Amino acid sequence: MVRRAVTAVLLVLAVLVTVVTIPARYVEHTVLDTEGYLEVVGPLASEPAVQEAVSAAITREVTAQIDVQALVDDALSNAAGRERVPDALTRLSPVVGPALANQVDTMIARAADRLVQSQAFVTLWISANEVGHGTAARVLEDRSGEYLDIENGVVSVPLDPFVEEVRDRLVDRGLTIAERIEPQGRSITLFESDDLAAVSDGVTWLDRLTPWLPVIVLALVAAAAWVAGAGRRLRTVAVAAGVIALVMLVLQAGVQIGNTRALDALTLQDTGMEAVRLALDAFLTPLRGEIWRVFWVSAVVSVVCFAWPWAWPRARRLASSRRTPAPAA
């Protein structure tokens, strides 16, 4: 009775540690590792919804820094050849101003659209996300960063590199007033979480323990098999692997449900719901992959251990019968 109870406790611990191992490995290889992180966010640069969201953010930032009225006055002054705009031309400002403003807005929007559809955007996107990743890693390791507001739980990617690129393109096209555009430290929000500061402690602890978690799982299963005793060891391993496989299916369903609820809870943002959905899917894909890998390994181990006591003797008898020569006639 005691032997069975100890075996059960060890198996439960093995399952629990396996469940903890999944997010721990995900954090280590996707969130804290720069290469893994960029593998996730890099392809987003080719998504039209993401390009549209970034283009809109660039357009808003650039437009906010261009004084259209000053541009109109400069244009009218140049037309009159005087330092002061004549009253007659000033009366044209209400007519010329909106038309010129629309033309400038269109020029800015086109420049932003061309940028996000170019290869230069991919390079800038990777560079900006490297900065964002460094910030996220500092958050999870409980360190501060330039684009980190830990009190409000916000981690962002800087928008300045995109704005500067569009500024240079506008100047090259003759919109010299764009030279006045300066970096304002604006950013594109990567994610927000009220519990970010609290979560950072747990993630840091898991990150330090992650390399040992698979070893702990194997040690717990081996200990359970040893305690179970001869004749029950393979069955114990089969049960452990089978339960882990079932738990992985439940965890996979939980990830999907959590993703759906997260999208339903989001309000309409400047980035657009489609861009948010793509970002969530990109970040959850490695987690789903990790869960499926553990499921398939566990399922195969469970099937092999269950079938081994029956299949091995049968295979030996079959092999023996094939080696035995037929009696002479």
Coordinates of C-alpha atoms in Angstrom, one line a residue:
M1 CA 0.0 0.0 0.0
V2 CA 2.8 2.4 0.9
R3 CA 4.7 1.4 -2.2
R4 CA 1.7 2.3 -4.4
A5 CA 1.1 5.6 -2.6
V6 CA 4.8 6.6 -3.1
T7 CA 4.6 5.6 -6.7
A8 CA 1.5 7.7 -7.3
V9 CA 3.0 10.7 -5.6
L10 CA 6.2 10.5 -7.7
L11 CA 4.1 10.2 -10.9
V12 CA 2.0 13.2 -10.0
L13 CA 5.2 15.2 -9.3
A14 CA 6.6 14.1 -12.7
V15 CA 3.4 15.3 -14.5
L16 CA 3.4 18.6 -12.6
V17 CA 7.1 19.3 -13.4
T18 CA 6.4 18.4 -17.1
V19 CA 3.7 21.0 -17.1
V20 CA 6.0 23.6 -15.6
T21 CA 8.8 22.6 -18.1
I22 CA 6.7 23.7 -21.1
P23 CA 6.4 27.4 -20.4
A24 CA 9.9 27.4 -18.9
R25 CA 11.5 26.1 -22.1
Y26 CA 9.3 28.5 -24.1
V27 CA 10.5 31.5 -22.1
E28 CA 14.2 30.3 -22.4
H29 CA 14.1 29.7 -26.2
T30 CA 11.6 32.3 -27.4
V31 CA 11.4 35.2 -25.0
L32 CA 14.9 35.4 -23.5
D33 CA 16.9 34.2 -26.5
T34 CA 17.4 36.9 -29.1
E35 CA 17.7 34.5 -32.1
G36 CA 14.5 32.6 -31.1
Y37 CA 12.7 35.9 -30.5
L38 CA 13.6 37.3 -33.9
E39 CA 12.6 34.0 -35.6
V40 CA 9.1 34.7 -34.2
V41 CA 8.7 38.4 -35.0
G42 CA 10.8 38.5 -38.2
P43 CA 8.2 37.1 -40.5
L44 CA 5.6 39.6 -39.2
A45 CA 7.3 42.2 -41.3
S46 CA 5.9 40.5 -44.4
E47 CA 2.3 40.5 -43.1
P48 CA 0.1 43.2 -44.8
A49 CA -1.8 43.8 -41.6
V50 CA 1.4 44.5 -39.7
Q51 CA 2.7 46.7 -42.5
E52 CA -0.5 48.7 -42.5
A53 CA -0.4 49.2 -38.7
V54 CA 3.2 50.4 -38.8
S55 CA 2.6 52.6 -41.8
A56 CA -0.3 54.2 -40.0
A57 CA 1.8 54.8 -36.9
I58 CA 4.6 56.4 -38.9
T59 CA 2.1 58.6 -40.8
R60 CA 0.6 59.9 -37.5
E61 CA 4.0 60.6 -36.0
V62 CA 5.4 62.4 -39.1
T63 CA 2.2 64.4 -39.8
A64 CA 2.1 65.6 -36.2
Q65 CA 5.5 67.2 -36.6
I66 CA 4.9 69.0 -39.8
D67 CA 3.4 72.5 -39.5
V68 CA 1.2 72.8 -42.6
Q69 CA 0.3 76.4 -42.0
A70 CA 4.0 77.3 -41.9
L71 CA 4.4 75.4 -45.1
V72 CA 1.6 77.3 -46.7
D73 CA 3.0 80.6 -45.6
D74 CA 6.4 79.7 -47.0
A75 CA 4.9 78.7 -50.3
L76 CA 2.9 81.9 -50.6
S77 CA 5.9 84.0 -49.6
N78 CA 8.0 82.4 -52.2
A79 CA 5.3 82.9 -54.8
A80 CA 5.2 86.6 -53.9
G81 CA 8.9 87.0 -53.7
R82 CA 8.6 88.7 -50.3
E83 CA 9.5 88.0 -46.7
R84 CA 5.9 88.9 -45.6
V85 CA 2.9 87.3 -47.2
P86 CA 0.8 90.0 -48.9
D87 CA -2.8 90.3 -47.7
A88 CA -4.2 89.3 -51.1
L89 CA -2.3 86.0 -51.0
T90 CA -3.2 85.6 -47.3
R91 CA -6.8 85.4 -48.3
L92 CA -5.9 82.4 -50.5
S93 CA -4.6 80.5 -47.4
P94 CA -8.1 79.0 -46.5
V95 CA -8.3 77.6 -50.1
V96 CA -4.6 76.7 -50.7
G97 CA -4.0 75.5 -47.1
P98 CA -6.4 72.5 -47.1
A99 CA -5.3 71.4 -50.6
L100 CA -1.7 71.7 -49.7
A101 CA -2.3 69.8 -46.4
N102 CA -4.0 67.0 -48.2
Q103 CA -1.1 66.8 -50.7
V104 CA 1.4 66.7 -47.9
D105 CA -0.6 64.0 -46.0
T106 CA -0.8 62.0 -49.2
M107 CA 2.9 62.3 -49.7
I108 CA 3.6 61.2 -46.2
A109 CA 1.2 58.2 -46.3
R110 CA 2.7 57.1 -49.7
A111 CA 6.3 57.4 -48.3
A112 CA 5.3 55.3 -45.3
D113 CA 3.5 52.7 -47.4
R114 CA 6.5 52.4 -49.7
L115 CA 8.8 52.0 -46.7
V116 CA 6.9 49.1 -45.1
Q117 CA 6.6 47.3 -48.5
S118 CA 10.4 47.5 -49.1
Q119 CA 13.3 45.4 -48.0
A120 CA 14.6 48.3 -46.0
F121 CA 11.6 47.9 -43.7
V122 CA 12.5 44.3 -43.0
T123 CA 16.0 45.4 -41.9
L124 CA 14.6 48.2 -39.7
W125 CA 12.0 45.8 -38.3
I126 CA 14.6 43.3 -37.2
S127 CA 16.8 46.1 -35.7
A128 CA 13.9 47.7 -33.8
N129 CA 12.8 44.3 -32.5
E130 CA 16.3 43.6 -31.3
V131 CA 16.0 46.6 -29.1
G132 CA 12.5 45.5 -28.1
H133 CA 13.7 42.1 -27.2
G134 CA 16.5 43.5 -25.1
T135 CA 13.9 45.4 -23.2
A136 CA 11.6 42.4 -22.8
A137 CA 14.5 40.3 -21.5
R138 CA 15.4 43.0 -19.0
V139 CA 11.8 43.1 -17.8
L140 CA 11.7 39.4 -17.3
E141 CA 15.1 39.5 -15.6
D142 CA 13.9 42.4 -13.4
R143 CA 16.0 45.1 -15.0
S144 CA 15.1 48.6 -16.3
G145 CA 15.3 49.8 -19.9
E146 CA 14.7 52.8 -22.0
Y147 CA 11.5 51.6 -23.5
L148 CA 10.2 50.0 -20.3
D149 CA 7.5 51.3 -18.0
I150 CA 7.4 48.5 -15.4
E151 CA 4.9 50.4 -13.3
N152 CA 2.3 50.2 -16.1
G153 CA 3.6 47.0 -17.5
V154 CA 4.4 48.2 -21.0
V155 CA 7.2 47.0 -23.3
S156 CA 7.6 48.7 -26.7
V157 CA 9.6 48.8 -29.9
P158 CA 11.0 52.2 -30.8
L159 CA 9.3 53.9 -33.7
D160 CA 12.1 56.5 -34.3
P161 CA 14.1 54.4 -36.8
F162 CA 11.0 54.2 -39.1
V163 CA 10.2 57.9 -38.7
E164 CA 13.8 58.9 -39.5
E165 CA 13.7 56.7 -42.7
V166 CA 10.5 58.3 -43.9
R167 CA 11.8 61.8 -43.1
D168 CA 14.9 61.2 -45.2
R169 CA 12.7 59.9 -48.1
L170 CA 10.5 62.9 -47.9
V171 CA 13.4 65.3 -48.0
D172 CA 14.8 63.5 -51.0
R173 CA 11.5 64.0 -52.7
G174 CA 11.7 67.8 -52.2
L175 CA 9.6 68.2 -49.0
T176 CA 12.4 70.1 -47.2
I177 CA 10.1 71.0 -44.3
A178 CA 10.5 67.4 -43.3
E179 CA 14.0 68.2 -42.2
R180 CA 12.5 69.6 -39.0
I181 CA 11.2 66.2 -38.0
E182 CA 13.1 65.0 -34.9
P183 CA 13.0 61.7 -33.0
Q184 CA 10.4 62.0 -30.3
G185 CA 11.0 58.7 -28.5
R186 CA 7.6 57.3 -29.6
S187 CA 7.2 53.5 -29.7
I188 CA 5.0 50.7 -30.9
T189 CA 3.6 48.7 -28.0
L190 CA 4.7 45.0 -28.0
F191 CA 2.5 44.0 -25.1
E192 CA 0.9 45.3 -21.9
S193 CA 0.4 43.5 -18.7
D194 CA -0.7 44.8 -15.3
D195 CA 1.1 41.8 -13.7
L196 CA 4.3 42.2 -15.6
A197 CA 6.4 43.1 -12.6
A198 CA 5.0 40.2 -10.5
V199 CA 5.6 37.7 -13.4
S200 CA 9.2 38.8 -13.8
D201 CA 10.2 37.1 -10.6
G202 CA 8.7 33.8 -11.5
V203 CA 10.1 33.8 -15.0
T204 CA 13.6 34.5 -13.7
W205 CA 13.4 31.6 -11.2
L206 CA 12.1 29.3 -14.0
D207 CA 14.9 30.4 -16.4
R208 CA 17.5 29.4 -13.9
L209 CA 15.9 26.0 -13.3
T210 CA 14.9 25.2 -16.9
P211 CA 18.0 23.2 -17.9
W212 CA 17.3 20.8 -15.0
L213 CA 13.6 20.3 -15.4
P214 CA 13.7 17.5 -18.0
V215 CA 16.3 15.7 -15.9
I216 CA 14.0 16.1 -12.9
V217 CA 11.0 14.6 -14.8
L218 CA 13.1 11.6 -15.9
A219 CA 14.4 11.1 -12.4
L220 CA 10.9 11.2 -10.9
V221 CA 9.6 8.7 -13.5
A222 CA 12.6 6.4 -12.9
A223 CA 12.1 6.6 -9.1
A224 CA 8.4 5.8 -9.5
A225 CA 9.3 2.7 -11.7
W226 CA 11.9 1.6 -9.2
V227 CA 9.5 2.0 -6.2
A228 CA 6.7 0.1 -8.1
G229 CA 8.9 -3.0 -8.1
A230 CA 9.7 -5.7 -10.6
G231 CA 6.9 -6.7 -12.9
R232 CA 5.3 -3.2 -12.7
R233 CA 8.1 -0.9 -13.9
L234 CA 7.2 -0.9 -17.6
R235 CA 3.5 -0.4 -16.7
T236 CA 4.4 2.5 -14.4
V237 CA 6.5 4.2 -17.1
A238 CA 3.6 3.6 -19.6
V239 CA 1.1 5.2 -17.2
A240 CA 3.3 8.2 -16.6
A241 CA 3.9 8.8 -20.3
G242 CA 0.2 8.3 -21.1
V243 CA -0.9 10.8 -18.4
I244 CA 1.6 13.3 -19.6
A245 CA 0.3 12.9 -23.2
L246 CA -3.2 13.5 -22.1
V247 CA -2.2 16.5 -20.0
M248 CA -0.5 17.9 -23.1
L249 CA -3.7 17.7 -25.1
V250 CA -5.5 19.5 -22.3
L251 CA -2.7 22.1 -22.2
Q252 CA -3.0 22.5 -26.0
A253 CA -6.7 23.2 -25.7
G254 CA -6.1 25.6 -22.9
V255 CA -3.6 27.6 -25.0
Q256 CA -6.2 27.8 -27.8
I257 CA -9.0 28.9 -25.4
G258 CA -6.7 31.4 -23.8
N259 CA -5.8 32.8 -27.2
T260 CA -9.5 33.2 -28.1
R261 CA -10.4 34.8 -24.8
A262 CA -7.4 37.2 -25.1
L263 CA -8.6 38.4 -28.5
D264 CA -12.2 38.7 -27.4
A265 CA -11.0 40.8 -24.4
L266 CA -9.0 43.2 -26.5
T267 CA -10.5 46.5 -27.5
L268 CA -9.9 48.0 -31.0
Q269 CA -6.4 49.4 -31.0
D270 CA -4.4 51.7 -33.4
T271 CA -2.5 48.6 -34.5
G272 CA -5.6 46.8 -35.7
M273 CA -7.1 43.6 -34.5
E274 CA -5.7 41.6 -37.4
A275 CA -2.1 42.7 -36.6
V276 CA -2.7 41.8 -32.9
R277 CA -4.0 38.4 -33.9
L278 CA -1.0 37.7 -36.2
A279 CA 1.4 38.7 -33.4
L280 CA -0.4 36.5 -30.8
D281 CA -0.3 33.6 -33.3
A282 CA 3.4 34.1 -34.0
F283 CA 4.3 34.1 -30.3
L284 CA 2.1 31.1 -29.5
T285 CA 3.3 28.9 -32.4
P286 CA 6.6 27.9 -30.6
L287 CA 4.6 27.1 -27.5
R288 CA 2.2 24.9 -29.4
G289 CA 5.1 23.2 -31.1
E290 CA 6.7 22.4 -27.7
I291 CA 3.5 21.0 -26.4
W292 CA 3.0 18.8 -29.5
R293 CA 6.6 17.5 -29.3
V294 CA 6.1 16.4 -25.7
F295 CA 2.8 14.8 -26.6
W296 CA 4.2 12.7 -29.4
V297 CA 7.2 11.6 -27.4
S298 CA 5.0 10.7 -24.4
A299 CA 2.5 8.9 -26.6
V300 CA 5.1 6.8 -28.3
V301 CA 6.8 5.9 -25.0
S302 CA 3.4 4.9 -23.5
V303 CA 2.4 2.7 -26.4
V304 CA 5.8 1.0 -26.5
C305 CA 5.9 0.3 -22.8
F306 CA 2.3 -1.0 -22.7
A307 CA 2.9 -3.3 -25.7
W308 CA 6.4 -4.5 -24.8
P309 CA 5.5 -7.3 -22.4
W310 CA 3.1 -8.8 -25.0
A311 CA 5.0 -7.9 -28.2
W312 CA 8.5 -9.0 -27.1
P313 CA 7.8 -12.6 -26.2
R314 CA 5.6 -13.0 -29.3
A315 CA 8.4 -11.6 -31.5
R316 CA 10.9 -14.0 -29.9
R317 CA 8.7 -17.0 -30.5
L318 CA 8.2 -15.9 -34.1
A319 CA 11.9 -15.5 -34.7
S320 CA 12.6 -18.8 -33.0
S321 CA 10.0 -20.6 -35.2
R322 CA 11.6 -19.2 -38.3
R323 CA 15.1 -20.4 -37.3
T324 CA 13.8 -24.0 -36.4
P325 CA 14.3 -26.2 -39.5
A326 CA 11.3 -28.1 -40.8
P327 CA 11.4 -31.9 -40.0
A328 CA 12.7 -34.1 -42.8
A329 CA 10.0 -36.0 -44.8

